[in-house]
XYZ file of C-alpha atoms in Angstrom:
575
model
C 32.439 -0.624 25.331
C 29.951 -3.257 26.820
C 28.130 -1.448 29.719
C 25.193 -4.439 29.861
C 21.856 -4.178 30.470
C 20.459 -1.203 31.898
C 17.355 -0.481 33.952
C 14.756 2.099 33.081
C 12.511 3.485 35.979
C 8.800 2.912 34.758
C 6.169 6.455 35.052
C 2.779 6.743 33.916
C 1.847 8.820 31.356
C -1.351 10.389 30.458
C -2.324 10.605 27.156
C -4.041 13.695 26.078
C -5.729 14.885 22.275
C -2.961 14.975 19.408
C -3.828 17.512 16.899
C -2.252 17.516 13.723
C -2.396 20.479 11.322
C -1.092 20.963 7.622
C -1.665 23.430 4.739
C -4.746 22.443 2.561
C -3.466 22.104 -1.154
C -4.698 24.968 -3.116
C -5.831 22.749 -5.455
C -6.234 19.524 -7.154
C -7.483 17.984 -10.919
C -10.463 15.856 -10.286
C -11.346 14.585 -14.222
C -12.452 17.450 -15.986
C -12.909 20.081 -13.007
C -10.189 22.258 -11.471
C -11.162 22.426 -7.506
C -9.244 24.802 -5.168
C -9.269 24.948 -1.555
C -10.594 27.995 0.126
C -8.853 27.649 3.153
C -5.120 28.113 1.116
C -6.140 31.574 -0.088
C -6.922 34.060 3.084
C -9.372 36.940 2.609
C -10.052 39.978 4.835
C -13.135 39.618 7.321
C -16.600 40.478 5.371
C -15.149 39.492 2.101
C -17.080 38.014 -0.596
C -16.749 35.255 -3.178
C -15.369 38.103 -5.612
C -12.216 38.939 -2.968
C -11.604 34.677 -2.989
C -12.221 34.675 -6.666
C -9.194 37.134 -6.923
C -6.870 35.250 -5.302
C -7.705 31.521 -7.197
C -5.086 31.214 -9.415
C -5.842 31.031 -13.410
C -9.108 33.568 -12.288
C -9.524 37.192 -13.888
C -11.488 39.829 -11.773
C -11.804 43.065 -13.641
C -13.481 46.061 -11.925
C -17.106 45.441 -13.378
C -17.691 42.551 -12.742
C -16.373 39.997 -15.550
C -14.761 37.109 -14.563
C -12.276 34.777 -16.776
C -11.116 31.468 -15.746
C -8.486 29.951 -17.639
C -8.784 32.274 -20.245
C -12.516 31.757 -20.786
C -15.338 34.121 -20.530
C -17.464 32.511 -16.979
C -21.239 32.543 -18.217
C -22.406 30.632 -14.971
C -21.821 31.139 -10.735
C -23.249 28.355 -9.446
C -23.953 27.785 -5.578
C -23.823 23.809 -4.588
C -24.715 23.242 -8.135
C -27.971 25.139 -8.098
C -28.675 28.681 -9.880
C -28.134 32.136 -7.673
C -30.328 35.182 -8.957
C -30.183 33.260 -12.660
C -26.934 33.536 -14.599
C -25.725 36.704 -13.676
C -22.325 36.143 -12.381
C -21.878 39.115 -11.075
C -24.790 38.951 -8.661
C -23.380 35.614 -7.399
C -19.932 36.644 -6.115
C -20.574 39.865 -5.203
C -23.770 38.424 -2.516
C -22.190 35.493 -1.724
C -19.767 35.747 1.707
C -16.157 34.115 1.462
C -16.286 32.331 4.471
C -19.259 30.338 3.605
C -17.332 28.859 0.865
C -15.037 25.668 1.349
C -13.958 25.009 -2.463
C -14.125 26.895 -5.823
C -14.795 24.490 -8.588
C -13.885 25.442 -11.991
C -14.875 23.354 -15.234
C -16.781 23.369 -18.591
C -20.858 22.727 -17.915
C -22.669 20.754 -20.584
C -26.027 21.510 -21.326
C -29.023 19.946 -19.628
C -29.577 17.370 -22.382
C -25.572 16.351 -22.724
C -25.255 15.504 -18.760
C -28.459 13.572 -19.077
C -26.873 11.678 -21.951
C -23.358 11.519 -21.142
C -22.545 12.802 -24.813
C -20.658 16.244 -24.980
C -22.498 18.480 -27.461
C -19.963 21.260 -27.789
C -22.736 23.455 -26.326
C -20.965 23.657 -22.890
C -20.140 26.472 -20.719
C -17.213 27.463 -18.366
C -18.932 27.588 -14.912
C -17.984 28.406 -11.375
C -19.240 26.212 -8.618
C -19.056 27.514 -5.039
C -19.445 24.413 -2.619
C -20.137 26.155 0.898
C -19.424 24.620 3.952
C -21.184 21.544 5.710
C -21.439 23.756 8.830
C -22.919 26.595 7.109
C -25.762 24.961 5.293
C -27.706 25.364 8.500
C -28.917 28.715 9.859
C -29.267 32.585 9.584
C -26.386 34.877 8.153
C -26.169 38.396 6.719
C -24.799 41.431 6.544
C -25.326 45.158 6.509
C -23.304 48.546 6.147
C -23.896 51.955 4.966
C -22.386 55.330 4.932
C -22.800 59.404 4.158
C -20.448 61.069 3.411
C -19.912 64.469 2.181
C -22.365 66.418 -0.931
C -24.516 64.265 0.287
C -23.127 60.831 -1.214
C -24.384 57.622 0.307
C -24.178 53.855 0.373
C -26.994 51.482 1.788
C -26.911 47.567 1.205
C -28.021 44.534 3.129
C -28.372 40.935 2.244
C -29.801 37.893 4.285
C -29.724 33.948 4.097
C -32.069 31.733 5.499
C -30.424 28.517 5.214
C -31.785 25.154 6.204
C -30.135 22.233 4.037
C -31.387 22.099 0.439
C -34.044 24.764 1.688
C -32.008 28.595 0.799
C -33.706 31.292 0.918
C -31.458 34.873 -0.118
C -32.317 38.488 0.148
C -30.579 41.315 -0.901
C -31.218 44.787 -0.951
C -28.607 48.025 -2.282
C -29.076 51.588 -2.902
C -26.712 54.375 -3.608
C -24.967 57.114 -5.570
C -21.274 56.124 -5.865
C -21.370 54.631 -8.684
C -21.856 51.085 -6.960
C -23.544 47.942 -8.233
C -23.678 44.521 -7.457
C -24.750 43.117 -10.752
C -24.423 43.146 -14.213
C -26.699 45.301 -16.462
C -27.952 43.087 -18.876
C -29.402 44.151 -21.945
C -30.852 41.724 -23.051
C -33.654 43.187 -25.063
C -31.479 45.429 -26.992
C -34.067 48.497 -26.366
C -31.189 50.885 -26.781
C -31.842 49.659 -30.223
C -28.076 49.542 -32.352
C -27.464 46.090 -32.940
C -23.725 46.508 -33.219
C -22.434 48.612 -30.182
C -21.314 51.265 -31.206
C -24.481 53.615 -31.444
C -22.216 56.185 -28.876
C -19.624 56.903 -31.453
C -22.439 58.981 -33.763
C -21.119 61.989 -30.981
C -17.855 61.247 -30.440
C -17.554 61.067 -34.605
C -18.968 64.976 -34.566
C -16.448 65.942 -32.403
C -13.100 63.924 -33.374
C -14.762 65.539 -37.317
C -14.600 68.714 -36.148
C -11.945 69.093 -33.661
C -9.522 67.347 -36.151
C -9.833 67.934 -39.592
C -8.571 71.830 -39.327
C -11.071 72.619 -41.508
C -14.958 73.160 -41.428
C -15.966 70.350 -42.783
C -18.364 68.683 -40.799
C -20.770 65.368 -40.944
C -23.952 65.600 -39.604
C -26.692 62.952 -39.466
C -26.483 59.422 -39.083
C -23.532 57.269 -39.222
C -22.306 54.932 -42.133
C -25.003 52.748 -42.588
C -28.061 54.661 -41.083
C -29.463 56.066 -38.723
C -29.010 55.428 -35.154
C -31.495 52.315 -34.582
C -34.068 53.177 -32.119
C -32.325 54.694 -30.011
C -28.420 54.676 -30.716
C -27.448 58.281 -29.701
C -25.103 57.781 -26.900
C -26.293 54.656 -25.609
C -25.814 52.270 -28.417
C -26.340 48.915 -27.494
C -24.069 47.347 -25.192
C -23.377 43.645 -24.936
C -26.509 41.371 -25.446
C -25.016 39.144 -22.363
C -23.343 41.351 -19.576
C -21.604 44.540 -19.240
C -19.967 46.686 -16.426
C -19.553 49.707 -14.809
C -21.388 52.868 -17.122
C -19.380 56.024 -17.478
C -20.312 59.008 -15.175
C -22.222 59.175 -11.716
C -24.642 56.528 -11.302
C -27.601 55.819 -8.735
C -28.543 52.542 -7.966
C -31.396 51.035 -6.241
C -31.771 47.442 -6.233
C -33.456 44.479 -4.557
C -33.256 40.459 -5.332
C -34.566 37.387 -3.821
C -33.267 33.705 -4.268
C -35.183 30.440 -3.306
C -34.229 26.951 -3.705
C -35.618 24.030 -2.226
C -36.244 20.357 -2.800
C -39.968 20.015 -2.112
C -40.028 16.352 -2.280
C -37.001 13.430 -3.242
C -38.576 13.922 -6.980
C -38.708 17.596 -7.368
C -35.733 19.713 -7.050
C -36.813 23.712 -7.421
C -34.719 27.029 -7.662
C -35.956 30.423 -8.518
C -35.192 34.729 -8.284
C -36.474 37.715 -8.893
C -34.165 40.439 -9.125
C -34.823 44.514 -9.724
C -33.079 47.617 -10.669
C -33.452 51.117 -11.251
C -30.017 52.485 -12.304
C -29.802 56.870 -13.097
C -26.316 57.811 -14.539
C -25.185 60.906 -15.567
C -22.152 61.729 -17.766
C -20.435 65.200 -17.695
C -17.842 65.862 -20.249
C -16.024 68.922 -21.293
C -12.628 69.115 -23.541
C -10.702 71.697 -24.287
C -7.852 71.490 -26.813
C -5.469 73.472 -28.496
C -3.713 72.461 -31.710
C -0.042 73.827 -32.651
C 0.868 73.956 -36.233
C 4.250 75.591 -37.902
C 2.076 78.780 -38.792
C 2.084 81.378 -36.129
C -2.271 80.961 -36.017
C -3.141 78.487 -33.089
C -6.718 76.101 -33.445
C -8.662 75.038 -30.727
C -11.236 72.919 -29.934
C -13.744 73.217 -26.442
C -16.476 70.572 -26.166
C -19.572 70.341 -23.767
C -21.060 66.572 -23.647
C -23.948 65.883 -21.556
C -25.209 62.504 -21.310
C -28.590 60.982 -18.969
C -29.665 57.625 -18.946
C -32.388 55.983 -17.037
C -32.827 52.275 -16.733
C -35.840 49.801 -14.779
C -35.010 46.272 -15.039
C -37.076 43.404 -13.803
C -35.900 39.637 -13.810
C -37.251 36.591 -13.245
C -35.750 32.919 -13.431
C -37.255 29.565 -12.364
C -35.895 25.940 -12.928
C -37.982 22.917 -11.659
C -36.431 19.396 -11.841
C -39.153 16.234 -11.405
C -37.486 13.096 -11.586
C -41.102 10.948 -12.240
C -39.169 7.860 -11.609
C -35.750 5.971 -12.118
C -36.403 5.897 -15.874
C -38.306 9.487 -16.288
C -37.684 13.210 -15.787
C -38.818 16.364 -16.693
C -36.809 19.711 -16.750
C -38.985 22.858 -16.998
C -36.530 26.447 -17.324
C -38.270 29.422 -17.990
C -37.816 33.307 -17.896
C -39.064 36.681 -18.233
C -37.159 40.238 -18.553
C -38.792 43.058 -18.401
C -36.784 46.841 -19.409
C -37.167 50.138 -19.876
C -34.938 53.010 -21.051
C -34.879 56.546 -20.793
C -31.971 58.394 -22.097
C -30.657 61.337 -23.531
C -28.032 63.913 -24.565
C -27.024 67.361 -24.793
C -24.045 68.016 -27.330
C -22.002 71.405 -28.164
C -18.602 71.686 -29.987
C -16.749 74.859 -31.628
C -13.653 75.386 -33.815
C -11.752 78.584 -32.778
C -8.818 80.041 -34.294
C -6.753 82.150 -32.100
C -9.134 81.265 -29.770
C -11.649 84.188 -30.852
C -12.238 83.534 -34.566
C -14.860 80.637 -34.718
C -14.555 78.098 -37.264
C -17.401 76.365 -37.172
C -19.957 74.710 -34.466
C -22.064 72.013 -33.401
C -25.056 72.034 -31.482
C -27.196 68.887 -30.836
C -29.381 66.651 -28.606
C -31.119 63.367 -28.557
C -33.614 62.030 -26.651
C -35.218 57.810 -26.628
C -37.760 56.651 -24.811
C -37.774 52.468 -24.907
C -39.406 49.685 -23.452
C -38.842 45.647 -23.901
C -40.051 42.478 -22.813
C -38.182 38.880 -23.469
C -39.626 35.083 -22.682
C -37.775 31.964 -22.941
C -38.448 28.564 -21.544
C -36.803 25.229 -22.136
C -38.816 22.040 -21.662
C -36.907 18.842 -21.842
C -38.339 15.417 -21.688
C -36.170 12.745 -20.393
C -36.122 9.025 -20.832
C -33.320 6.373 -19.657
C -33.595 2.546 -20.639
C -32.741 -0.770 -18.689
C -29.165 -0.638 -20.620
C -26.727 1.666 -19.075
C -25.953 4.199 -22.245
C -29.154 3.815 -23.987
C -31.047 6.974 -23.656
C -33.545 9.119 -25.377
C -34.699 12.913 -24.581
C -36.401 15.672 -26.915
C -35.988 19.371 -25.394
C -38.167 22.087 -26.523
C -37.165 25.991 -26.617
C -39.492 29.044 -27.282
C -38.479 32.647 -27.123
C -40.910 35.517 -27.814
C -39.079 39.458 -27.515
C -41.001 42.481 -28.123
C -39.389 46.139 -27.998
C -41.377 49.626 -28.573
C -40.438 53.197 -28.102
C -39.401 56.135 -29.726
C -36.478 58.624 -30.331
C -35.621 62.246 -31.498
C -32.483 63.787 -32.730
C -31.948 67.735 -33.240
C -28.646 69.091 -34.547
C -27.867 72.399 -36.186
C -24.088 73.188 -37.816
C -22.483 76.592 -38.141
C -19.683 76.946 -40.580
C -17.788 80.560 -41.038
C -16.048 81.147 -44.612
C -15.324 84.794 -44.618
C -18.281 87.078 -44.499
C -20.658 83.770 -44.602
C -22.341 81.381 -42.784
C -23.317 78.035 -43.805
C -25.806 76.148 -42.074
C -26.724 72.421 -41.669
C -29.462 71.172 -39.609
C -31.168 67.906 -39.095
C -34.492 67.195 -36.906
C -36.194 64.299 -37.473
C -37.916 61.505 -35.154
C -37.955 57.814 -35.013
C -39.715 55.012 -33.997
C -38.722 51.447 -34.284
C -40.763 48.521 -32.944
C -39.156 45.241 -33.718
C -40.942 42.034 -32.390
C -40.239 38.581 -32.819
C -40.574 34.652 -31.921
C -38.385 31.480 -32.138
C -39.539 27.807 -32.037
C -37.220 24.897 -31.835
C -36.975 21.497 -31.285
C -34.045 19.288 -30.339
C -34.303 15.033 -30.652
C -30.976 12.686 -28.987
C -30.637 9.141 -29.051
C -27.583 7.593 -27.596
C -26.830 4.028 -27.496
C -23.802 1.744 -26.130
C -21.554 -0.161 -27.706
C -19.186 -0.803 -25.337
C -18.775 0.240 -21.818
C -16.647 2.311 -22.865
C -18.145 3.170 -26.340
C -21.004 5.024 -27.358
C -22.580 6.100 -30.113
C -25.204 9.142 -30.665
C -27.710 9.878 -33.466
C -29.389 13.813 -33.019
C -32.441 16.103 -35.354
C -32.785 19.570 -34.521
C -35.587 21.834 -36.138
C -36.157 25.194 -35.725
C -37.868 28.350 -36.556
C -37.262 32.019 -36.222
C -39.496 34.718 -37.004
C -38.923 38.625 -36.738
C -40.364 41.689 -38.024
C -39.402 45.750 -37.974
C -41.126 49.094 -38.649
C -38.913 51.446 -38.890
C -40.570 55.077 -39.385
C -38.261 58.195 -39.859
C -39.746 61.508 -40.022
C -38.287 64.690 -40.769
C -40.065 68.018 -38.875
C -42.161 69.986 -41.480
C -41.754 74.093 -40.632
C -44.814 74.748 -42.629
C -47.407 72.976 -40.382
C -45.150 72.480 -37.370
C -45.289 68.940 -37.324
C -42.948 66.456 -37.797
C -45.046 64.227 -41.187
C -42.189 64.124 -43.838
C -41.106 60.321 -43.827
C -37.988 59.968 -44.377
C -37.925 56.961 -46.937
C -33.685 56.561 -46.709
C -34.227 55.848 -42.869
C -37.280 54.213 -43.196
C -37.732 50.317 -43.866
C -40.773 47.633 -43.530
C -39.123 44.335 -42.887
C -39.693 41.018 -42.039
C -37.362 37.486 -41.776
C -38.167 33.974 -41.060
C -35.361 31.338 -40.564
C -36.069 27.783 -40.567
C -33.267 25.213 -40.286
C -33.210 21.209 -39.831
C -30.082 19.834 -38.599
C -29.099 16.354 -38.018
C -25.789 13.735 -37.491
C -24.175 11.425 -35.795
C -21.229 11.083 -33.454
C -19.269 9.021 -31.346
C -17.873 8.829 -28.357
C -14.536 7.026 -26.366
C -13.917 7.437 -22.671
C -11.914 5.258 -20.291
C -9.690 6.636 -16.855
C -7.182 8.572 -18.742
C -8.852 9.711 -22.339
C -12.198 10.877 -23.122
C -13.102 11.590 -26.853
C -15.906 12.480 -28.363
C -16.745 13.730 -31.966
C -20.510 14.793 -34.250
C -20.745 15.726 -37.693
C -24.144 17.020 -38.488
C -25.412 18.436 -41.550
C -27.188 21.506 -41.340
C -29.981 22.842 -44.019
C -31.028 26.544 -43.046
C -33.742 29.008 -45.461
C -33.878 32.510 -44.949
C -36.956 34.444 -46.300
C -36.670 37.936 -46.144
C -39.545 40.471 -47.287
C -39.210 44.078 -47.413
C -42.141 46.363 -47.785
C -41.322 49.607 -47.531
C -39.278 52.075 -48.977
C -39.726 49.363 -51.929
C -40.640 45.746 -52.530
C -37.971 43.081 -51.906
C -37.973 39.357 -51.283
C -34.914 36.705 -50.850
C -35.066 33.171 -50.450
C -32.026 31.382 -50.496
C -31.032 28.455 -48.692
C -27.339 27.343 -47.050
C -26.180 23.999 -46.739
C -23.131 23.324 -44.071
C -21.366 20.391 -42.554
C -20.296 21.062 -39.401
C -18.064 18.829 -37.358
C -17.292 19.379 -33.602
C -14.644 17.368 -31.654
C -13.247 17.452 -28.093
C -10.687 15.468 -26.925
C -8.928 15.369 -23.044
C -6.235 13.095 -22.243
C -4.841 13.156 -18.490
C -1.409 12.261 -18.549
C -0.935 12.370 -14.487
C -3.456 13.833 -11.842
C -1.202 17.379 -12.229
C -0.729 17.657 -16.241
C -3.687 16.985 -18.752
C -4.243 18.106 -22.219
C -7.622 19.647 -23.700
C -8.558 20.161 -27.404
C -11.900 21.699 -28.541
C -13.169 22.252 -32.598
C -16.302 23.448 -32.734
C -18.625 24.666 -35.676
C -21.841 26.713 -35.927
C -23.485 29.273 -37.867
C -25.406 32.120 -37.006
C -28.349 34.084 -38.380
C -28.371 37.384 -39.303
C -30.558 39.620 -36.822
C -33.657 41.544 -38.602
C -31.918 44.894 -37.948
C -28.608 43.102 -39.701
């Protein structure tokens, strides 16, 4: 049906703003980094980067503090790149606010000398970068909160950001008795003193003995192996990284302060200092009753008291001068400074019929330890007219130093019929260890391609340490404790020098990047023993060990990574 041409009445229209909106992706692939939008993943007002961190998919939040990305222990928080407070993770997200933050960048961070050379090392890291917003880089923000609350619990914290482009300056500032912390203790100078962790199960191993066995026997003294080392009782070395949350009621007070800062277009600076004082006590009690086919019932009661005091001072610095296209220097030092105050009241008895008593444990310990730890990295940078070519030699020293003392009292009561056995043990310790490394790290790469690349490395190093161990055992006749103890005693020093050098190569275009180094390695250990007896070692390992890594991106959404890595490690003085 034709109904020809028809005519439209004209009207002017204004035109106003059109404003489209979409949801951000929550993320994207960009080469080797994961990035993910904050603005897909909605947190409650207040929130910090730990709340966004929980809701980025492939991220791990547990309840002290340690964070796993991809299934990888994160070592490093970064904020626009640059340090916060060091490399305490913890201190990062849990200061940081969420909506400061536009994207949350996930990937593997070489070390210093592999992004100046473009040659992956196998020495990288998995890091968190927090890119803040463009509109928050300028200006004042902070926060503060508190609250009492009933037997006189409390919570006071506060931090504060002075931001003015690449000019931060953070303050924070927490105190309370909830059990509350907002960073990780790090033990870094082992001053609790057992190398392998486990210096709280000496208790636990009196009680699970006695409450267990249905019998009276009973070990006493120091576990398999010796002695708790300076200080094991029952706060054995944690983690020589990071650890979490402490058993039992803890009081915090802390206080940190962040600075970064280009001072000029050659010198990029960052820096923190970072305190605290953390007081936790541990209450236990157990009661337990055992039922066995007899018509006789055993039980078990327990009484654990546990007190630990800790000061911890930190300071971090990293200073970047870039002398001129071809030149830079990277200076990155830091100091730790720790003490340790802890100690333990232990009782345990064995009933039968819960009036007949089997046997019984009384015990206590007490340590008294102090550290201090230094470590700076200084590496020298040089880049030539062709693009690959590069040279750089990075220096690392490390000096540790830990003093202090501990005691240990324990007395055992075993009933057999009209008799009573005893068992006691009271001895003191002291165990300054002290030490110093040295080491020395040479990389040349060179281009063979623009796409190729070749590397040639020499590392040296050197590792000195020394321990005094001094047991005594108290002497009733002249009230004093002078019997040395020569089983839990030992005089001992170790040096460790080791050259390494090799070669590798390297491939890289848009899709693939592989790179490969074999080095051979050439390590001496010297170890001299004084005391209870005379002992020397020297022997020397030889080891070839090959690294690879290899990433192939098969679309922007689906890549592959494959990492073989190889190292060895020295054994530790108290090892």
């Amino acid at each position: 049906m034709n109904l020809g041409n028809q005519s439209v009445a004209q009207t002017n229209i204004e035109t106003k703003e059109v404003k489209v909106t979409a949801q951000a992706p929550i993320g994207e692939e960009k080469g080797d980094t994961t990035e993910f939008n904050s603005k897909s993943m909605k947190t409650q007002p207040n929130a910090t980067a730990e709340d966004l961190l929980k809701k980025v998919p492939g991220v791990q939040v547990d309840n002290s503090g340690n964070v796993q990305a991809q299934g990888e222990q994160v070592k490093k928080m970064l904020v626009d790149g640059k340090p916060f407070f060091g490399d305490d993770p913890t201190m990062t997200m849990r200061n940081l606010p969420a909506d400061i933050v536009d994207k949350v960048q996930i990937y593997d961070q070489a070390s210093d000398q592999a992004q100046f050379t473009g040659f992956d090392d196998g020495q990288s890291q998995k890091t968190i970068n927090f890119i803040t917003k463009a509109m928050k880089r300028h200006g004042e923000f902070g926060k503060f909160s508190g609250g009492y609350g009933d037997q006189g619990k409390y919570i006071a914290s506060a931090n504060m950001n002075f931001f003015n482009d690449a000019q931060r300056i953070s303050l924070l500032g927490l105190t309370n008795n909830i059990n509350q912390q907002n960073f990780s203790i790090m033990d870094i100078l082992d001053v609790l003193g057992n190398s392998n962790g486990r210096g709280g199960q000496f208790f636990r191993m009196i009680a699970n003995r006695a409450g267990g066995s249905g019998g009276p026997t009973i070990r006493m003294g120091p576990p398999p192996g010796g002695a708790p080392s300076g200080g094991g009782g029952p706060f054995g070395a944690i983690s020589n990284y990071m650890v979490g949350q402490q058993d039992g009621l803890s009081t915090t007070h802390a206080f940190g302060a962040n600075y970064s800062d280009s001072w000029s277009d050659a010198i990029d600076v960052s820096g923190s200092y970072f305190f605290n004082y953390t007081n936790n006590v541990n209450q236990q009690d157990v009661a337990r009753d055992y039922l066995t086919n007899s018509d006789s019932t055993q039980n078990y009661i327990q009484n654990n008291s546990l007190a630990s005091k800790n000061i911890n001072h930190r300071f971090n610095m990293r200073l970047n001068w870039q002398i001129d296209s071809s030149n830079s220097v990277l200076l990155v030092p830091s100091l730790t400074a720790q003490a340790n105050n802890a100690g333990s009241d232990y009782i345990s008895q064995n009933l039968l019929n819960q009036t007949q008593v089997l046997n019984s444990t009384n015990s206590n310990y007490g340590s008294n330890y102090s550290g201090l730890n230094f470590a700076n990295e200084l590496l020298l940078r040089h880049r030539f007219s062709t693009p690959g070519r590069t040279i750089s030699l990075a220096f690392t020293t490390n000096y540790n130093d830990k003093t202090g003392a501990g005691s240990q009292y324990a007395i055992n009561q075993i009933f057999q019929q009209n008799t009573v056995m005893y068992d006691s043990l009271n001895q003191q310790t002291a165990t300054p260890n002290s030490g110093y490394g040295l080491s020395g790290n040479l990389v040349y790469t060179e281009p063979i391609s623009d796409d190729q690349q070749l590397l040639a490395n020499y590392n040296l190093s050197y590792n000195k340490n020394n321990s005094d161990k001094r047991t005594w055992n108290y002497n009733y006749t002249v009230l004093s404790y002078d019997l040395l103890d020569s089983l839990l005693s030992n005089v001992f020093a170790d040096d460790y020098l080791t050259q390494k050098g090799g070669v590798g190569y390297m491939y890289r275009n848009d899709d693939m990047n592989l790179s490969t180094i074999i080095n051979y390695q050439r390590a001496q250990l010297q170890n001299n023993q004084d005391f209870p007896e005379s002992y020397n070692l020297n022997h020397v390992f030889e080891n070839v060990l090959p690294s690879l890594r290899f990433r192939y991106k098969f679309t922007r959404r689906m890549n592959i990574n494959l990492t073989y890595r190889t190292s060895t490690n020295m054994p530790t003085v108290t090892q």
